[in-house]
Coordinates of C-alpha atoms and ligand atoms in Angstrom, one line a residue:
M1 CA 103.1 120.0 93.6
C2 CA 100.0 121.6 95.4
G3 CA 100.0 124.8 96.5
I4 CA 97.7 127.2 98.8
I5 CA 97.4 130.6 99.6
A6 CA 94.6 132.4 101.7
C7 CA 94.4 135.8 102.9
K8 CA 92.2 138.4 104.5
T9 CA 93.5 141.6 103.4
H10 CA 93.0 145.0 103.8
S11 CA 93.1 146.1 100.2
P12 CA 91.3 143.7 97.5
S13 CA 93.3 140.1 97.9
A14 CA 93.0 139.1 94.2
A15 CA 96.7 140.8 93.8
Y16 CA 98.0 139.4 96.8
L17 CA 96.7 135.7 95.5
L18 CA 98.2 136.1 92.4
T19 CA 101.6 137.2 93.6
G20 CA 101.7 134.2 96.3
L21 CA 100.6 131.9 93.4
R22 CA 103.3 132.9 91.2
R23 CA 105.8 132.5 94.0
L24 CA 104.4 128.5 94.2
E25 CA 104.8 128.2 90.7
Y26 CA 108.2 127.1 91.1
R27 CA 106.3 123.6 92.8
G28 CA 105.1 122.4 89.4
Y29 CA 101.4 123.0 88.6
D30 CA 98.9 122.1 85.6
S31 CA 95.8 124.4 87.2
V32 CA 95.4 127.1 89.3
G33 CA 92.4 128.7 90.4
I34 CA 91.2 131.6 93.1
A35 CA 87.9 132.3 94.8
V36 CA 87.7 135.9 96.0
R37 CA 84.8 137.6 98.2
T38 CA 83.1 140.6 96.5
A39 CA 82.1 143.9 98.1
G40 CA 78.6 142.5 97.4
G41 CA 79.3 139.5 99.6
D42 CA 79.4 136.6 96.4
V43 CA 82.0 134.7 96.0
V44 CA 83.6 134.7 92.5
R45 CA 85.5 131.5 91.4
M46 CA 88.2 131.9 88.9
R47 CA 90.2 128.9 87.5
T48 CA 92.4 127.8 84.5
I49 CA 94.5 124.9 83.2
H50 CA 96.9 127.7 81.8
R51 CA 99.5 129.6 83.3
I52 CA 98.9 132.3 85.8
D53 CA 99.1 134.8 83.3
A54 CA 95.3 133.8 82.1
L55 CA 94.1 134.1 85.5
E56 CA 95.8 137.2 85.9
R57 CA 94.0 138.3 82.9
A58 CA 90.6 137.2 83.9
V59 CA 91.2 139.0 87.0
D60 CA 91.9 142.2 85.1
D61 CA 88.8 141.6 82.8
W62 CA 86.5 141.3 85.4
D63 CA 83.7 144.0 85.3
G64 CA 81.4 142.5 88.2
A65 CA 81.2 143.4 91.6
A66 CA 84.7 145.1 93.1
F67 CA 86.8 142.3 94.8
G68 CA 87.2 142.6 98.4
G69 CA 90.0 141.5 100.9
V70 CA 89.0 137.9 101.5
G71 CA 90.4 135.1 98.8
I72 CA 91.7 131.9 98.6
G73 CA 93.9 130.7 95.6
H74 CA 95.5 127.0 94.7
T75 CA 98.2 125.5 92.2
R76 CA 96.9 122.1 91.4
W77 CA 99.4 119.3 90.6
A78 CA 97.1 116.6 89.5
T79 CA 96.6 113.6 91.3
H80 CA 92.8 112.5 91.5
G81 CA 91.4 113.4 88.3
Q82 CA 92.7 114.9 85.2
A83 CA 94.1 118.3 84.5
T84 CA 90.9 120.0 83.7
E85 CA 89.4 123.3 84.6
V86 CA 86.6 121.4 86.2
N87 CA 89.0 119.7 88.7
A88 CA 90.9 123.0 89.2
H89 CA 90.8 124.3 92.8
P90 CA 88.9 126.0 94.7
H91 CA 86.1 123.4 94.9
V92 CA 82.6 124.3 96.3
D93 CA 79.7 122.5 98.1
C94 CA 76.7 122.1 97.0
T95 CA 75.5 125.3 97.5
G96 CA 78.3 127.2 96.5
R97 CA 78.6 128.9 99.9
I98 CA 81.7 127.0 101.3
S99 CA 85.2 127.2 98.6
V100 CA 88.2 125.4 99.3
V101 CA 91.5 124.5 98.3
H102 CA 93.4 121.4 99.8
N103 CA 96.6 119.8 99.4
G104 CA 97.3 116.2 100.1
V105 CA 95.3 113.5 99.6
I106 CA 92.1 112.2 101.3
E107 CA 92.9 108.7 101.5
N108 CA 88.9 107.7 102.3
A109 CA 87.4 110.0 99.9
E110 CA 85.4 107.4 98.1
A111 CA 83.9 106.2 101.2
L112 CA 83.1 109.4 102.7
R113 CA 81.7 110.4 98.8
R114 CA 79.6 107.6 99.0
D115 CA 77.8 108.5 102.3
L116 CA 78.0 112.1 101.5
A117 CA 75.8 111.3 98.2
S118 CA 73.7 109.0 100.0
S119 CA 72.7 111.8 102.2
G120 CA 71.7 114.1 98.9
H121 CA 75.1 115.8 98.0
R122 CA 75.6 116.1 94.9
F123 CA 79.4 116.2 93.9
A124 CA 80.7 117.9 90.5
T125 CA 84.0 116.6 90.3
G126 CA 86.0 112.9 91.2
V127 CA 88.6 114.9 92.9
D128 CA 88.9 114.0 96.4
S129 CA 89.4 117.2 97.6
E130 CA 85.6 118.1 96.6
V131 CA 84.7 115.8 99.6
I132 CA 85.6 118.4 102.2
C133 CA 83.3 120.7 101.2
H134 CA 80.4 118.5 101.4
L135 CA 81.6 118.0 104.7
V136 CA 81.8 121.1 105.6
E137 CA 78.3 121.7 104.3
Q138 CA 77.1 119.2 106.1
R139 CA 78.5 120.4 109.7
L140 CA 77.1 123.9 109.1
A141 CA 73.8 122.4 109.0
L142 CA 74.3 121.6 112.7
T143 CA 76.0 124.5 113.7
E144 CA 76.4 128.3 112.1
D145 CA 79.7 128.5 113.4
L146 CA 82.4 127.9 110.3
L147 CA 84.9 127.1 112.7
A148 CA 83.2 124.6 114.8
A149 CA 82.1 122.9 111.4
V150 CA 85.6 122.5 110.2
K151 CA 86.8 121.2 113.2
G152 CA 84.0 118.9 113.0
A153 CA 84.6 117.8 109.1
V154 CA 88.7 117.4 109.5
V155 CA 87.8 114.4 112.0
A156 CA 86.8 112.5 109.1
L157 CA 89.5 113.1 107.0
E158 CA 92.6 110.3 106.4
G159 CA 95.7 111.1 105.2
P160 CA 97.8 114.3 104.7
W161 CA 95.9 117.3 104.1
A162 CA 96.3 121.2 104.4
I163 CA 93.2 123.2 103.5
A164 CA 91.8 126.8 103.6
V165 CA 87.7 127.1 103.9
L166 CA 86.3 130.5 102.7
E167 CA 82.6 131.2 103.6
E168 CA 80.5 133.2 101.1
S169 CA 77.8 134.7 103.8
T170 CA 80.3 136.0 106.4
G171 CA 83.5 136.1 104.5
R172 CA 85.6 133.6 107.4
L173 CA 88.3 132.2 106.3
V174 CA 89.5 128.8 108.3
V175 CA 92.3 127.1 107.6
A176 CA 93.3 123.6 108.9
A177 CA 96.2 120.9 108.3
S178 CA 97.4 117.6 109.1
R179 CA 100.7 116.1 108.3
S180 CA 100.8 118.5 104.9
P181 CA 102.8 122.1 105.6
L182 CA 100.5 125.1 106.1
V183 CA 101.6 128.7 108.1
V184 CA 99.9 131.4 109.0
A185 CA 101.1 134.9 109.5
H186 CA 99.9 138.1 110.8
T187 CA 101.3 141.1 108.7
N188 CA 100.7 144.7 108.4
V189 CA 98.7 144.1 105.4
G190 CA 96.3 141.6 106.6
E191 CA 96.3 137.9 107.6
F192 CA 97.6 134.9 105.6
A193 CA 98.1 131.4 105.1
A194 CA 100.2 129.3 102.8
S195 CA 101.5 125.8 102.2
D196 CA 105.1 127.2 101.7
I197 CA 106.2 130.4 103.1
T198 CA 107.9 131.6 100.2
A199 CA 104.7 132.3 98.6
L200 CA 104.3 134.9 101.6
A201 CA 107.6 136.3 101.1
D202 CA 106.7 139.9 99.9
W203 CA 104.8 140.4 103.2
V204 CA 106.2 138.7 106.0
D205 CA 109.0 138.5 108.7
E206 CA 107.2 136.1 111.0
F207 CA 105.2 133.0 110.8
Q208 CA 103.6 130.1 112.7
V209 CA 103.7 126.7 111.2
L210 CA 100.4 124.8 112.0
E211 CA 100.6 121.4 113.9
D212 CA 98.7 118.4 113.2
G213 CA 95.0 118.8 113.8
D214 CA 95.3 122.5 114.2
V215 CA 92.2 124.7 112.9
V216 CA 92.5 128.3 112.8
E217 CA 90.5 131.1 111.9
L218 CA 92.4 133.9 110.3
T219 CA 91.5 136.6 112.5
G220 CA 94.8 138.2 113.5
V221 CA 96.6 137.0 116.7
N222 CA 94.1 135.0 118.7
G223 CA 93.8 132.6 115.8
W224 CA 94.5 129.7 117.9
H225 CA 92.0 130.8 120.4
D226 CA 89.8 127.5 121.2
P227 CA 86.9 127.8 123.9
D228 CA 86.3 124.3 124.5
K229 CA 90.3 123.5 125.3
T230 CA 93.7 124.7 126.0
V231 CA 95.4 125.3 123.0
V232 CA 99.6 125.4 122.8
T233 CA 99.8 128.7 120.1
P234 CA 103.1 127.5 118.2
A235 CA 106.3 130.1 118.4
L236 CA 106.7 132.7 116.0
A237 CA 109.5 131.8 113.4
R238 CA 111.4 134.4 111.6
F239 CA 111.4 134.5 107.6
I240 CA 115.3 133.8 106.9
W241 CA 114.7 134.5 102.7
R242 CA 114.5 137.7 101.6
A243 CA 111.7 138.2 98.6
G244 CA 114.7 139.2 96.1
D245 CA 116.3 136.0 97.1
S246 CA 113.3 134.4 95.4
G247 CA 113.5 136.5 92.0
R248 CA 115.6 135.8 88.9
M249 CA 117.9 138.9 89.4
G250 CA 118.4 139.2 85.6
H251 CA 119.0 135.5 84.9
A252 CA 117.5 133.8 82.0
D253 CA 116.1 131.1 84.1
F254 CA 116.1 130.2 88.2
M255 CA 118.4 127.4 87.1
S256 CA 121.1 129.4 85.8
K257 CA 120.9 131.9 88.9
E258 CA 120.9 128.7 90.9
I259 CA 123.9 127.2 89.2
E260 CA 125.8 130.1 89.3
E261 CA 125.1 130.9 93.3
Q262 CA 126.7 127.5 94.1
S263 CA 129.9 129.2 95.3
E264 CA 128.2 132.1 97.0
C265 CA 126.5 129.5 98.9
V266 CA 129.0 126.9 99.9
A267 CA 130.8 130.2 101.1
R268 CA 127.6 131.1 103.5
V269 CA 127.5 127.6 104.8
L270 CA 131.2 127.3 105.6
D271 CA 130.9 131.3 107.0
E272 CA 127.9 129.8 109.5
V273 CA 129.8 126.3 110.6
G274 CA 133.6 126.7 109.8
D275 CA 134.9 127.5 112.9
R276 CA 132.7 124.6 115.1
I277 CA 133.8 121.8 112.9
S278 CA 137.2 120.8 114.4
T279 CA 136.5 121.5 117.8
G280 CA 133.4 119.1 117.6
A281 CA 131.2 121.7 118.9
L282 CA 129.3 121.6 115.3
W283 CA 127.9 118.0 116.3
S284 CA 127.9 118.8 120.1
D285 CA 125.3 121.6 119.9
L286 CA 123.2 119.4 118.3
G287 CA 122.9 117.3 121.3
L288 CA 123.0 113.8 119.7
Q289 CA 124.6 111.3 121.1
C290 CA 127.9 109.7 119.4
F291 CA 126.9 107.0 116.9
D292 CA 128.6 103.6 115.1
R293 CA 126.8 103.3 112.0
V294 CA 124.8 106.0 109.9
R295 CA 121.8 105.2 107.9
V296 CA 120.7 107.8 105.4
V297 CA 117.6 108.6 103.5
G298 CA 116.7 110.4 101.1
C299 CA 115.2 110.6 97.5
G300 CA 116.9 111.9 94.2
T301 CA 119.3 114.5 94.6
S302 CA 119.4 114.3 98.1
L303 CA 120.1 110.9 98.2
N304 CA 123.0 111.9 95.7
A305 CA 124.1 114.2 98.6
G306 CA 123.8 111.5 100.9
H307 CA 126.0 108.9 99.3
V308 CA 129.1 111.9 99.1
I309 CA 128.4 112.1 103.1
G310 CA 128.0 108.4 103.5
N311 CA 131.4 108.0 102.1
V312 CA 133.1 110.7 103.8
V313 CA 131.7 109.0 107.1
R314 CA 133.0 105.3 105.8
L315 CA 136.5 107.1 104.7
L316 CA 137.2 109.1 107.6
G317 CA 135.7 107.4 110.3
G318 CA 135.5 103.6 109.2
L319 CA 132.0 103.4 110.4
P320 CA 129.4 101.4 108.2
V321 CA 127.1 103.5 106.4
T322 CA 123.8 102.2 104.5
S323 CA 122.4 105.0 102.0
T324 CA 118.7 103.7 100.8
V325 CA 115.7 105.2 98.6
A326 CA 113.2 106.8 101.0
S327 CA 110.5 104.9 98.9
E328 CA 112.2 101.3 99.7
A329 CA 113.5 102.3 103.4
G330 CA 110.5 100.3 105.2
G331 CA 111.3 96.8 106.6
S332 CA 114.9 97.7 107.3
V333 CA 116.9 96.3 109.9
F334 CA 117.9 98.2 113.1
E335 CA 121.1 98.0 114.8
P336 CA 121.7 100.1 117.6
G337 CA 124.0 102.9 117.7
T338 CA 122.9 104.0 114.3
L339 CA 122.4 107.6 113.4
M340 CA 119.6 108.3 110.8
L341 CA 120.5 110.9 108.5
A342 CA 117.2 112.1 106.5
I343 CA 118.3 114.2 104.0
S344 CA 115.6 116.4 101.9
Q345 CA 115.8 120.2 100.7
S346 CA 112.1 120.9 101.0
G347 CA 112.0 118.9 104.5
E348 CA 108.2 118.1 102.9
T349 CA 109.3 115.0 100.7
A350 CA 106.1 112.4 101.7
D351 CA 108.7 109.3 100.9
V352 CA 111.4 110.4 103.2
L353 CA 108.6 111.7 105.8
N354 CA 107.0 108.3 105.8
A355 CA 111.1 106.5 106.0
I356 CA 111.3 108.6 109.5
V357 CA 108.4 107.0 111.2
D358 CA 109.6 103.7 110.8
D359 CA 113.1 104.1 112.1
A360 CA 111.5 106.3 115.1
A361 CA 109.9 102.9 116.0
G362 CA 113.4 101.1 115.7
G363 CA 114.6 104.3 118.0
S364 CA 117.6 105.3 116.1
P365 CA 118.2 109.2 116.8
L366 CA 117.2 111.2 113.8
L367 CA 119.4 114.1 112.3
A368 CA 117.4 115.9 109.7
L369 CA 119.5 117.9 107.1
V370 CA 117.1 120.5 105.2
N371 CA 117.1 123.7 103.2
N372 CA 113.6 125.0 105.1
P373 CA 114.4 124.6 108.6
H374 CA 110.4 125.5 109.5
S375 CA 109.8 122.1 107.2
T376 CA 108.1 119.2 108.2
L377 CA 110.8 116.9 108.6
A378 CA 113.0 119.3 110.3
R379 CA 110.4 119.9 113.0
R380 CA 109.9 116.0 113.5
A381 CA 113.7 115.4 113.6
D382 CA 115.8 115.1 117.1
A383 CA 118.1 117.4 115.9
V384 CA 118.5 119.9 112.6
M385 CA 121.2 121.1 110.4
T386 CA 120.4 123.5 107.7
C387 CA 122.0 123.6 104.2
S388 CA 122.0 127.5 103.9
A389 CA 121.0 127.5 100.1
G390 CA 118.4 129.9 100.2
P391 CA 115.3 129.3 98.1
E392 CA 115.8 127.3 95.4
I393 CA 113.2 127.8 92.5
G394 CA 114.0 125.7 89.5
V395 CA 112.9 122.2 90.1
A396 CA 115.9 120.8 89.3
A397 CA 117.9 120.7 92.6
T398 CA 121.5 122.2 92.0
K399 CA 122.5 124.6 95.0
T400 CA 121.0 122.7 97.4
F401 CA 123.1 119.4 96.4
T402 CA 126.4 121.3 97.2
C403 CA 125.1 122.7 99.9
Q404 CA 123.8 119.8 101.5
I405 CA 127.1 117.9 100.5
V406 CA 129.0 121.0 102.2
A407 CA 126.9 120.9 105.1
G408 CA 126.5 117.4 105.8
V409 CA 130.5 116.5 105.5
A410 CA 131.0 119.4 107.7
V411 CA 129.0 118.0 110.6
M412 CA 129.8 114.6 110.0
I413 CA 133.5 115.8 110.3
S414 CA 132.8 117.5 114.0
A415 CA 130.4 114.0 114.6
L416 CA 134.0 112.3 114.0
V417 CA 135.9 114.7 116.1
A418 CA 133.6 115.0 119.1
A419 CA 133.7 110.9 119.3
G420 CA 137.6 110.8 119.0
R421 CA 137.6 108.9 116.1
L422 CA 139.2 111.4 113.8
S423 CA 142.0 114.2 115.7
R424 CA 141.6 117.9 115.5
T425 CA 144.5 118.2 113.1
A426 CA 143.2 116.0 110.7
A427 CA 139.8 117.8 111.0
D428 CA 141.4 121.2 110.8
T429 CA 143.4 120.0 107.4
L430 CA 139.9 118.9 105.7
V431 CA 138.2 122.2 107.0
D432 CA 141.0 124.1 105.0
D433 CA 140.2 121.9 101.9
L434 CA 136.3 122.8 102.4
R435 CA 137.3 126.6 102.5
R436 CA 139.0 126.4 99.6
L437 CA 135.9 124.8 97.7
P438 CA 134.2 128.2 96.8
D439 CA 136.9 129.2 94.6
R440 CA 137.1 125.9 93.3
L441 CA 133.3 125.7 92.3
A442 CA 133.4 129.6 91.1
G443 CA 136.3 128.3 88.7
A444 CA 134.7 125.3 87.3
G445 CA 131.8 127.2 86.5
S446 CA 133.9 129.8 84.3
V447 CA 135.5 127.0 82.6
A448 CA 132.4 125.0 81.6
E449 CA 130.4 128.3 80.9
C450 CA 133.4 128.4 78.1
I451 CA 133.1 124.7 77.0
V452 CA 129.9 123.3 77.8
P453 CA 126.9 125.3 75.8
A454 CA 128.9 124.1 72.4
L455 CA 129.3 120.8 73.5
A456 CA 125.8 120.3 74.4
D457 CA 124.9 121.4 70.8
E458 CA 126.9 118.9 69.1
L459 CA 125.3 116.3 71.5
V460 CA 121.9 117.5 70.9
D461 CA 120.6 114.6 68.7
A462 CA 122.0 111.9 70.8
S463 CA 119.4 109.7 72.4
G464 CA 120.6 108.6 75.3
F465 CA 123.9 109.1 77.5
V466 CA 125.9 106.6 79.8
F467 CA 127.7 108.2 83.2
I468 CA 130.3 106.8 84.7
A469 CA 132.8 106.9 87.7
R470 CA 134.5 105.3 90.3
G471 CA 134.8 105.3 93.8
V472 CA 133.6 108.9 95.6
G473 CA 133.0 110.5 91.5
L474 CA 130.0 107.7 91.6
P475 CA 127.6 109.9 93.4
Y476 CA 128.5 113.1 90.9
A477 CA 127.7 110.7 88.3
A478 CA 124.7 109.6 89.5
E479 CA 123.8 113.2 89.6
G480 CA 124.9 114.1 86.3
A481 CA 122.6 111.3 84.6
L482 CA 119.9 112.4 86.8
K483 CA 120.0 116.1 86.0
L484 CA 120.3 115.5 82.4
K485 CA 117.4 113.0 82.4
E486 CA 114.9 115.4 84.3
L487 CA 115.8 118.3 82.2
S488 CA 116.4 116.8 78.4
Y489 CA 114.2 114.2 78.4
R490 CA 116.7 111.9 77.3
W491 CA 117.6 108.8 78.8
A492 CA 120.7 108.7 81.0
E493 CA 122.1 106.1 82.9
H494 CA 125.1 106.2 85.7
Y495 CA 127.3 103.3 86.6
P496 CA 130.2 102.2 88.6
A497 CA 132.8 102.2 85.6
G498 CA 134.0 98.9 86.5
E499 CA 130.5 97.7 86.4
L500 CA 130.4 98.5 82.2
K501 CA 132.0 95.2 81.3
H502 CA 129.2 93.2 83.2
G503 CA 126.6 94.3 80.9
P504 CA 126.3 98.3 80.1
L505 CA 128.6 98.3 77.4
A506 CA 126.1 96.5 75.0
L507 CA 124.7 99.9 74.8
I508 CA 127.8 101.6 74.0
T509 CA 128.2 102.2 69.8
R510 CA 129.6 104.5 67.6
G511 CA 129.0 107.9 68.9
T512 CA 127.3 107.3 72.4
P513 CA 128.1 109.8 74.7
V514 CA 130.0 108.5 77.9
V515 CA 130.3 111.5 80.4
V516 CA 133.2 110.0 82.5
V517 CA 133.4 111.6 86.2
D518 CA 137.2 111.5 86.3
D519 CA 138.6 111.5 90.0
G520 CA 142.2 110.4 89.1
S521 CA 141.8 106.4 89.5
P522 CA 144.2 104.5 87.2
K523 CA 141.6 102.1 86.8
L524 CA 138.9 104.5 85.6
A525 CA 141.5 105.0 82.3
T526 CA 141.2 101.3 81.7
N527 CA 137.2 101.1 81.2
V528 CA 137.6 104.7 79.5
S529 CA 139.7 103.0 76.7
E530 CA 137.2 100.2 76.7
V531 CA 134.6 102.7 76.0
R532 CA 136.9 104.2 73.2
A533 CA 137.4 100.8 71.4
R534 CA 133.5 100.4 71.1
G535 CA 133.3 104.1 69.7
G536 CA 132.0 105.7 72.4
L537 CA 132.4 109.5 72.6
I538 CA 134.3 110.5 75.9
V539 CA 133.3 113.3 77.8
S540 CA 135.6 113.4 80.5
V541 CA 135.3 116.2 83.5
G542 CA 138.3 116.2 86.0
P543 CA 141.5 117.7 85.9
L544 CA 143.6 119.2 83.1
G545 CA 143.9 117.0 80.3
S546 CA 139.9 116.1 80.5
S547 CA 137.3 117.1 78.1
I548 CA 136.1 120.2 80.9
P549 CA 139.5 120.3 82.5
V550 CA 137.4 121.8 86.3
V551 CA 139.1 119.7 88.9
D552 CA 142.1 121.4 90.5
G553 CA 143.6 120.2 93.6
P554 CA 144.2 117.1 95.6
A555 CA 141.2 114.3 95.4
A556 CA 139.0 114.8 98.9
P557 CA 136.8 112.0 100.9
W558 CA 134.0 114.0 99.2
G559 CA 135.0 113.3 95.6
P560 CA 135.5 115.7 93.0
I561 CA 132.1 118.1 94.0
E562 CA 133.2 121.0 91.3
S563 CA 132.7 118.3 88.6
V564 CA 128.6 118.7 89.3
I565 CA 128.6 122.1 87.9
P566 CA 129.7 121.3 84.1
L567 CA 127.1 118.6 84.7
Q568 CA 124.3 120.7 85.9
I569 CA 125.5 123.1 83.0
L570 CA 125.4 120.4 80.7
A571 CA 121.7 119.4 81.5
R572 CA 120.4 122.9 81.0
S573 CA 122.2 123.7 77.9
L574 CA 121.0 120.4 76.1
A575 CA 117.4 121.2 77.4
I576 CA 117.6 124.8 76.4
A577 CA 118.7 123.5 72.6
L578 CA 116.2 121.5 73.2
G579 CA 113.6 124.2 73.4
H580 CA 112.5 122.8 77.1
D581 CA 111.8 124.9 79.9
V582 CA 114.6 124.1 82.0
D583 CA 112.6 125.6 85.5
K584 CA 109.9 123.3 85.1
P585 CA 110.8 120.1 83.3
R586 CA 107.3 118.2 82.6
N587 CA 105.7 116.1 85.0
L588 CA 108.0 117.2 88.1
A589 CA 107.3 118.7 91.2
K590 CA 109.7 120.7 93.4
S591 CA 108.0 119.4 96.5
V592 CA 106.8 116.1 96.4
T593 CA 104.3 115.6 98.9
V594 CA 102.5 112.0 97.5
E595 CA 104.0 108.9 97.9
Ligands
LIG1 C1 116.1 116.6 91.1 C2 114.9 116.7 92.2 C3 114.7 115.6 92.8 C4 114.8 115.7 94.4 C5 114.1 114.7 95.3 C6 113.7 114.9 96.6 O1 116.4 117.4 90.7 O2 115.2 117.8 92.6 O3 115.0 114.3 92.6 O4 116.0 116.1 94.7 O5 112.3 115.0 94.7 O6 113.7 116.5 96.8 P1 113.7 116.8 98.4 O7 115.1 116.9 98.6 O8 112.8 118.2 98.5 O9 113.5 115.8 99.3

């Protein structure tokens, strides 16, 4: 979704802005723009509904006054108003003196617009963000100080927002945020702000995260100084991802790189936590109480990972678990002794952030399982477990899924040991099984690469797909169907195999592809026969003898995790055969910051 970058650099800012915007591309966008101050003191605005390459060409072709070191940039994912150039950020006030980029939603934009229009402000667009420019303009009529004007203006805003405001006459740059992520960094090439730390990966080692309501001028180390009140300066956080982590590293696309990396990433997770699982220390170091039940919330792939983790708690600990789509979590009944487990790779998903507000009211301790330890979810949680997948650029989640499962399973096994619900010996055996996963995932990747692309060519004309599984295999069927629909744009539904005969079997005709995640259950074989009898085309992912034989080893409480690799490769191969962009599937965004 939308991304912000702002900078005050020692050399022309446009190059930094373009690099940062490219790093934000993965979030998904439909227009992009920058506003850059020239050496002559004017602000030049360039916007396009095309890709960042088009913006770069416009910058290269610019033959006006030389660009200076101050600028702001934005990738927009349209929510209010169509994806047109005029609606693209940065937006400006009536005079063009103030340029603003904005992430989030101004919920009271219409009321503000009416007030501002009635006091003479002229609007160029229907975009909610434009009201911010006019609010700052209005405040600047009362004070000459941009920082004070922005502080005054943001008081009127309702909803989640992060903004960067550039003043033409002075070149001052002020950023602010509330319930929407924004980080600032002081580096040896200049000052930066961005909605996503990966935008700054090339220059930043340490950064600070704005707290809700912070308004900061990019002036260097004194950014948080406020003459009117005592302000707590946020601690410096270290950037844990290297710039190279967010490159394609010779792969055709990020998705193929991220699928391949899974074995290495899982090995890294286990290196980090493996020794502390069966002692119970991984759990006790988090400082949370033991629990009697678990409530999992998440969306999409993260929720699928949550189902796997929930199965482990249920099967090994005998504890009740509910797993809820975060956007539907409102109105849940709270029970004492509940651990709330919120799972989100980005840690910025609005639905998840809303779901935890309700639970905080219910009093459940909150454990966040995130890939970004500096995210809003991580900051709001009572304890944080990182899944350590490294930056995931492809919009479709792949390596974060497997890492979430392994990190989540590890912490839950540890919790069960700490609570005396699982013996240390049993946990040791489980940890040994977990330690075999990197090899099993790598093996599954090799087998799948040989078989799946040719299979995808055969299936390219299928209009839809059914995925089935039973028990611990079910979350993987769900994940396979989700990947396939988001990348190939074909319908794909998953069902518990036993449920087919209660309705979905009507979908099966001659040649309908039915992907079976085979965990070896004998009942599954019966369900497969029912599909075959109706002419369905079975593609099984499971042990030796399956169409894609990748599952090697005994059934584990976390199910056949290696089966997800061929399912990811199937979705990618189909999408490529259909000519789709696998890293940026249509209509989707990486970090879903709207409800
Ligand atoms: C699917 C996918 C989405 C996300 C979902 C939650 O490939 O990526 O379904 O899993 O939008 O996102 P996070 O994990 O950031 O909360």
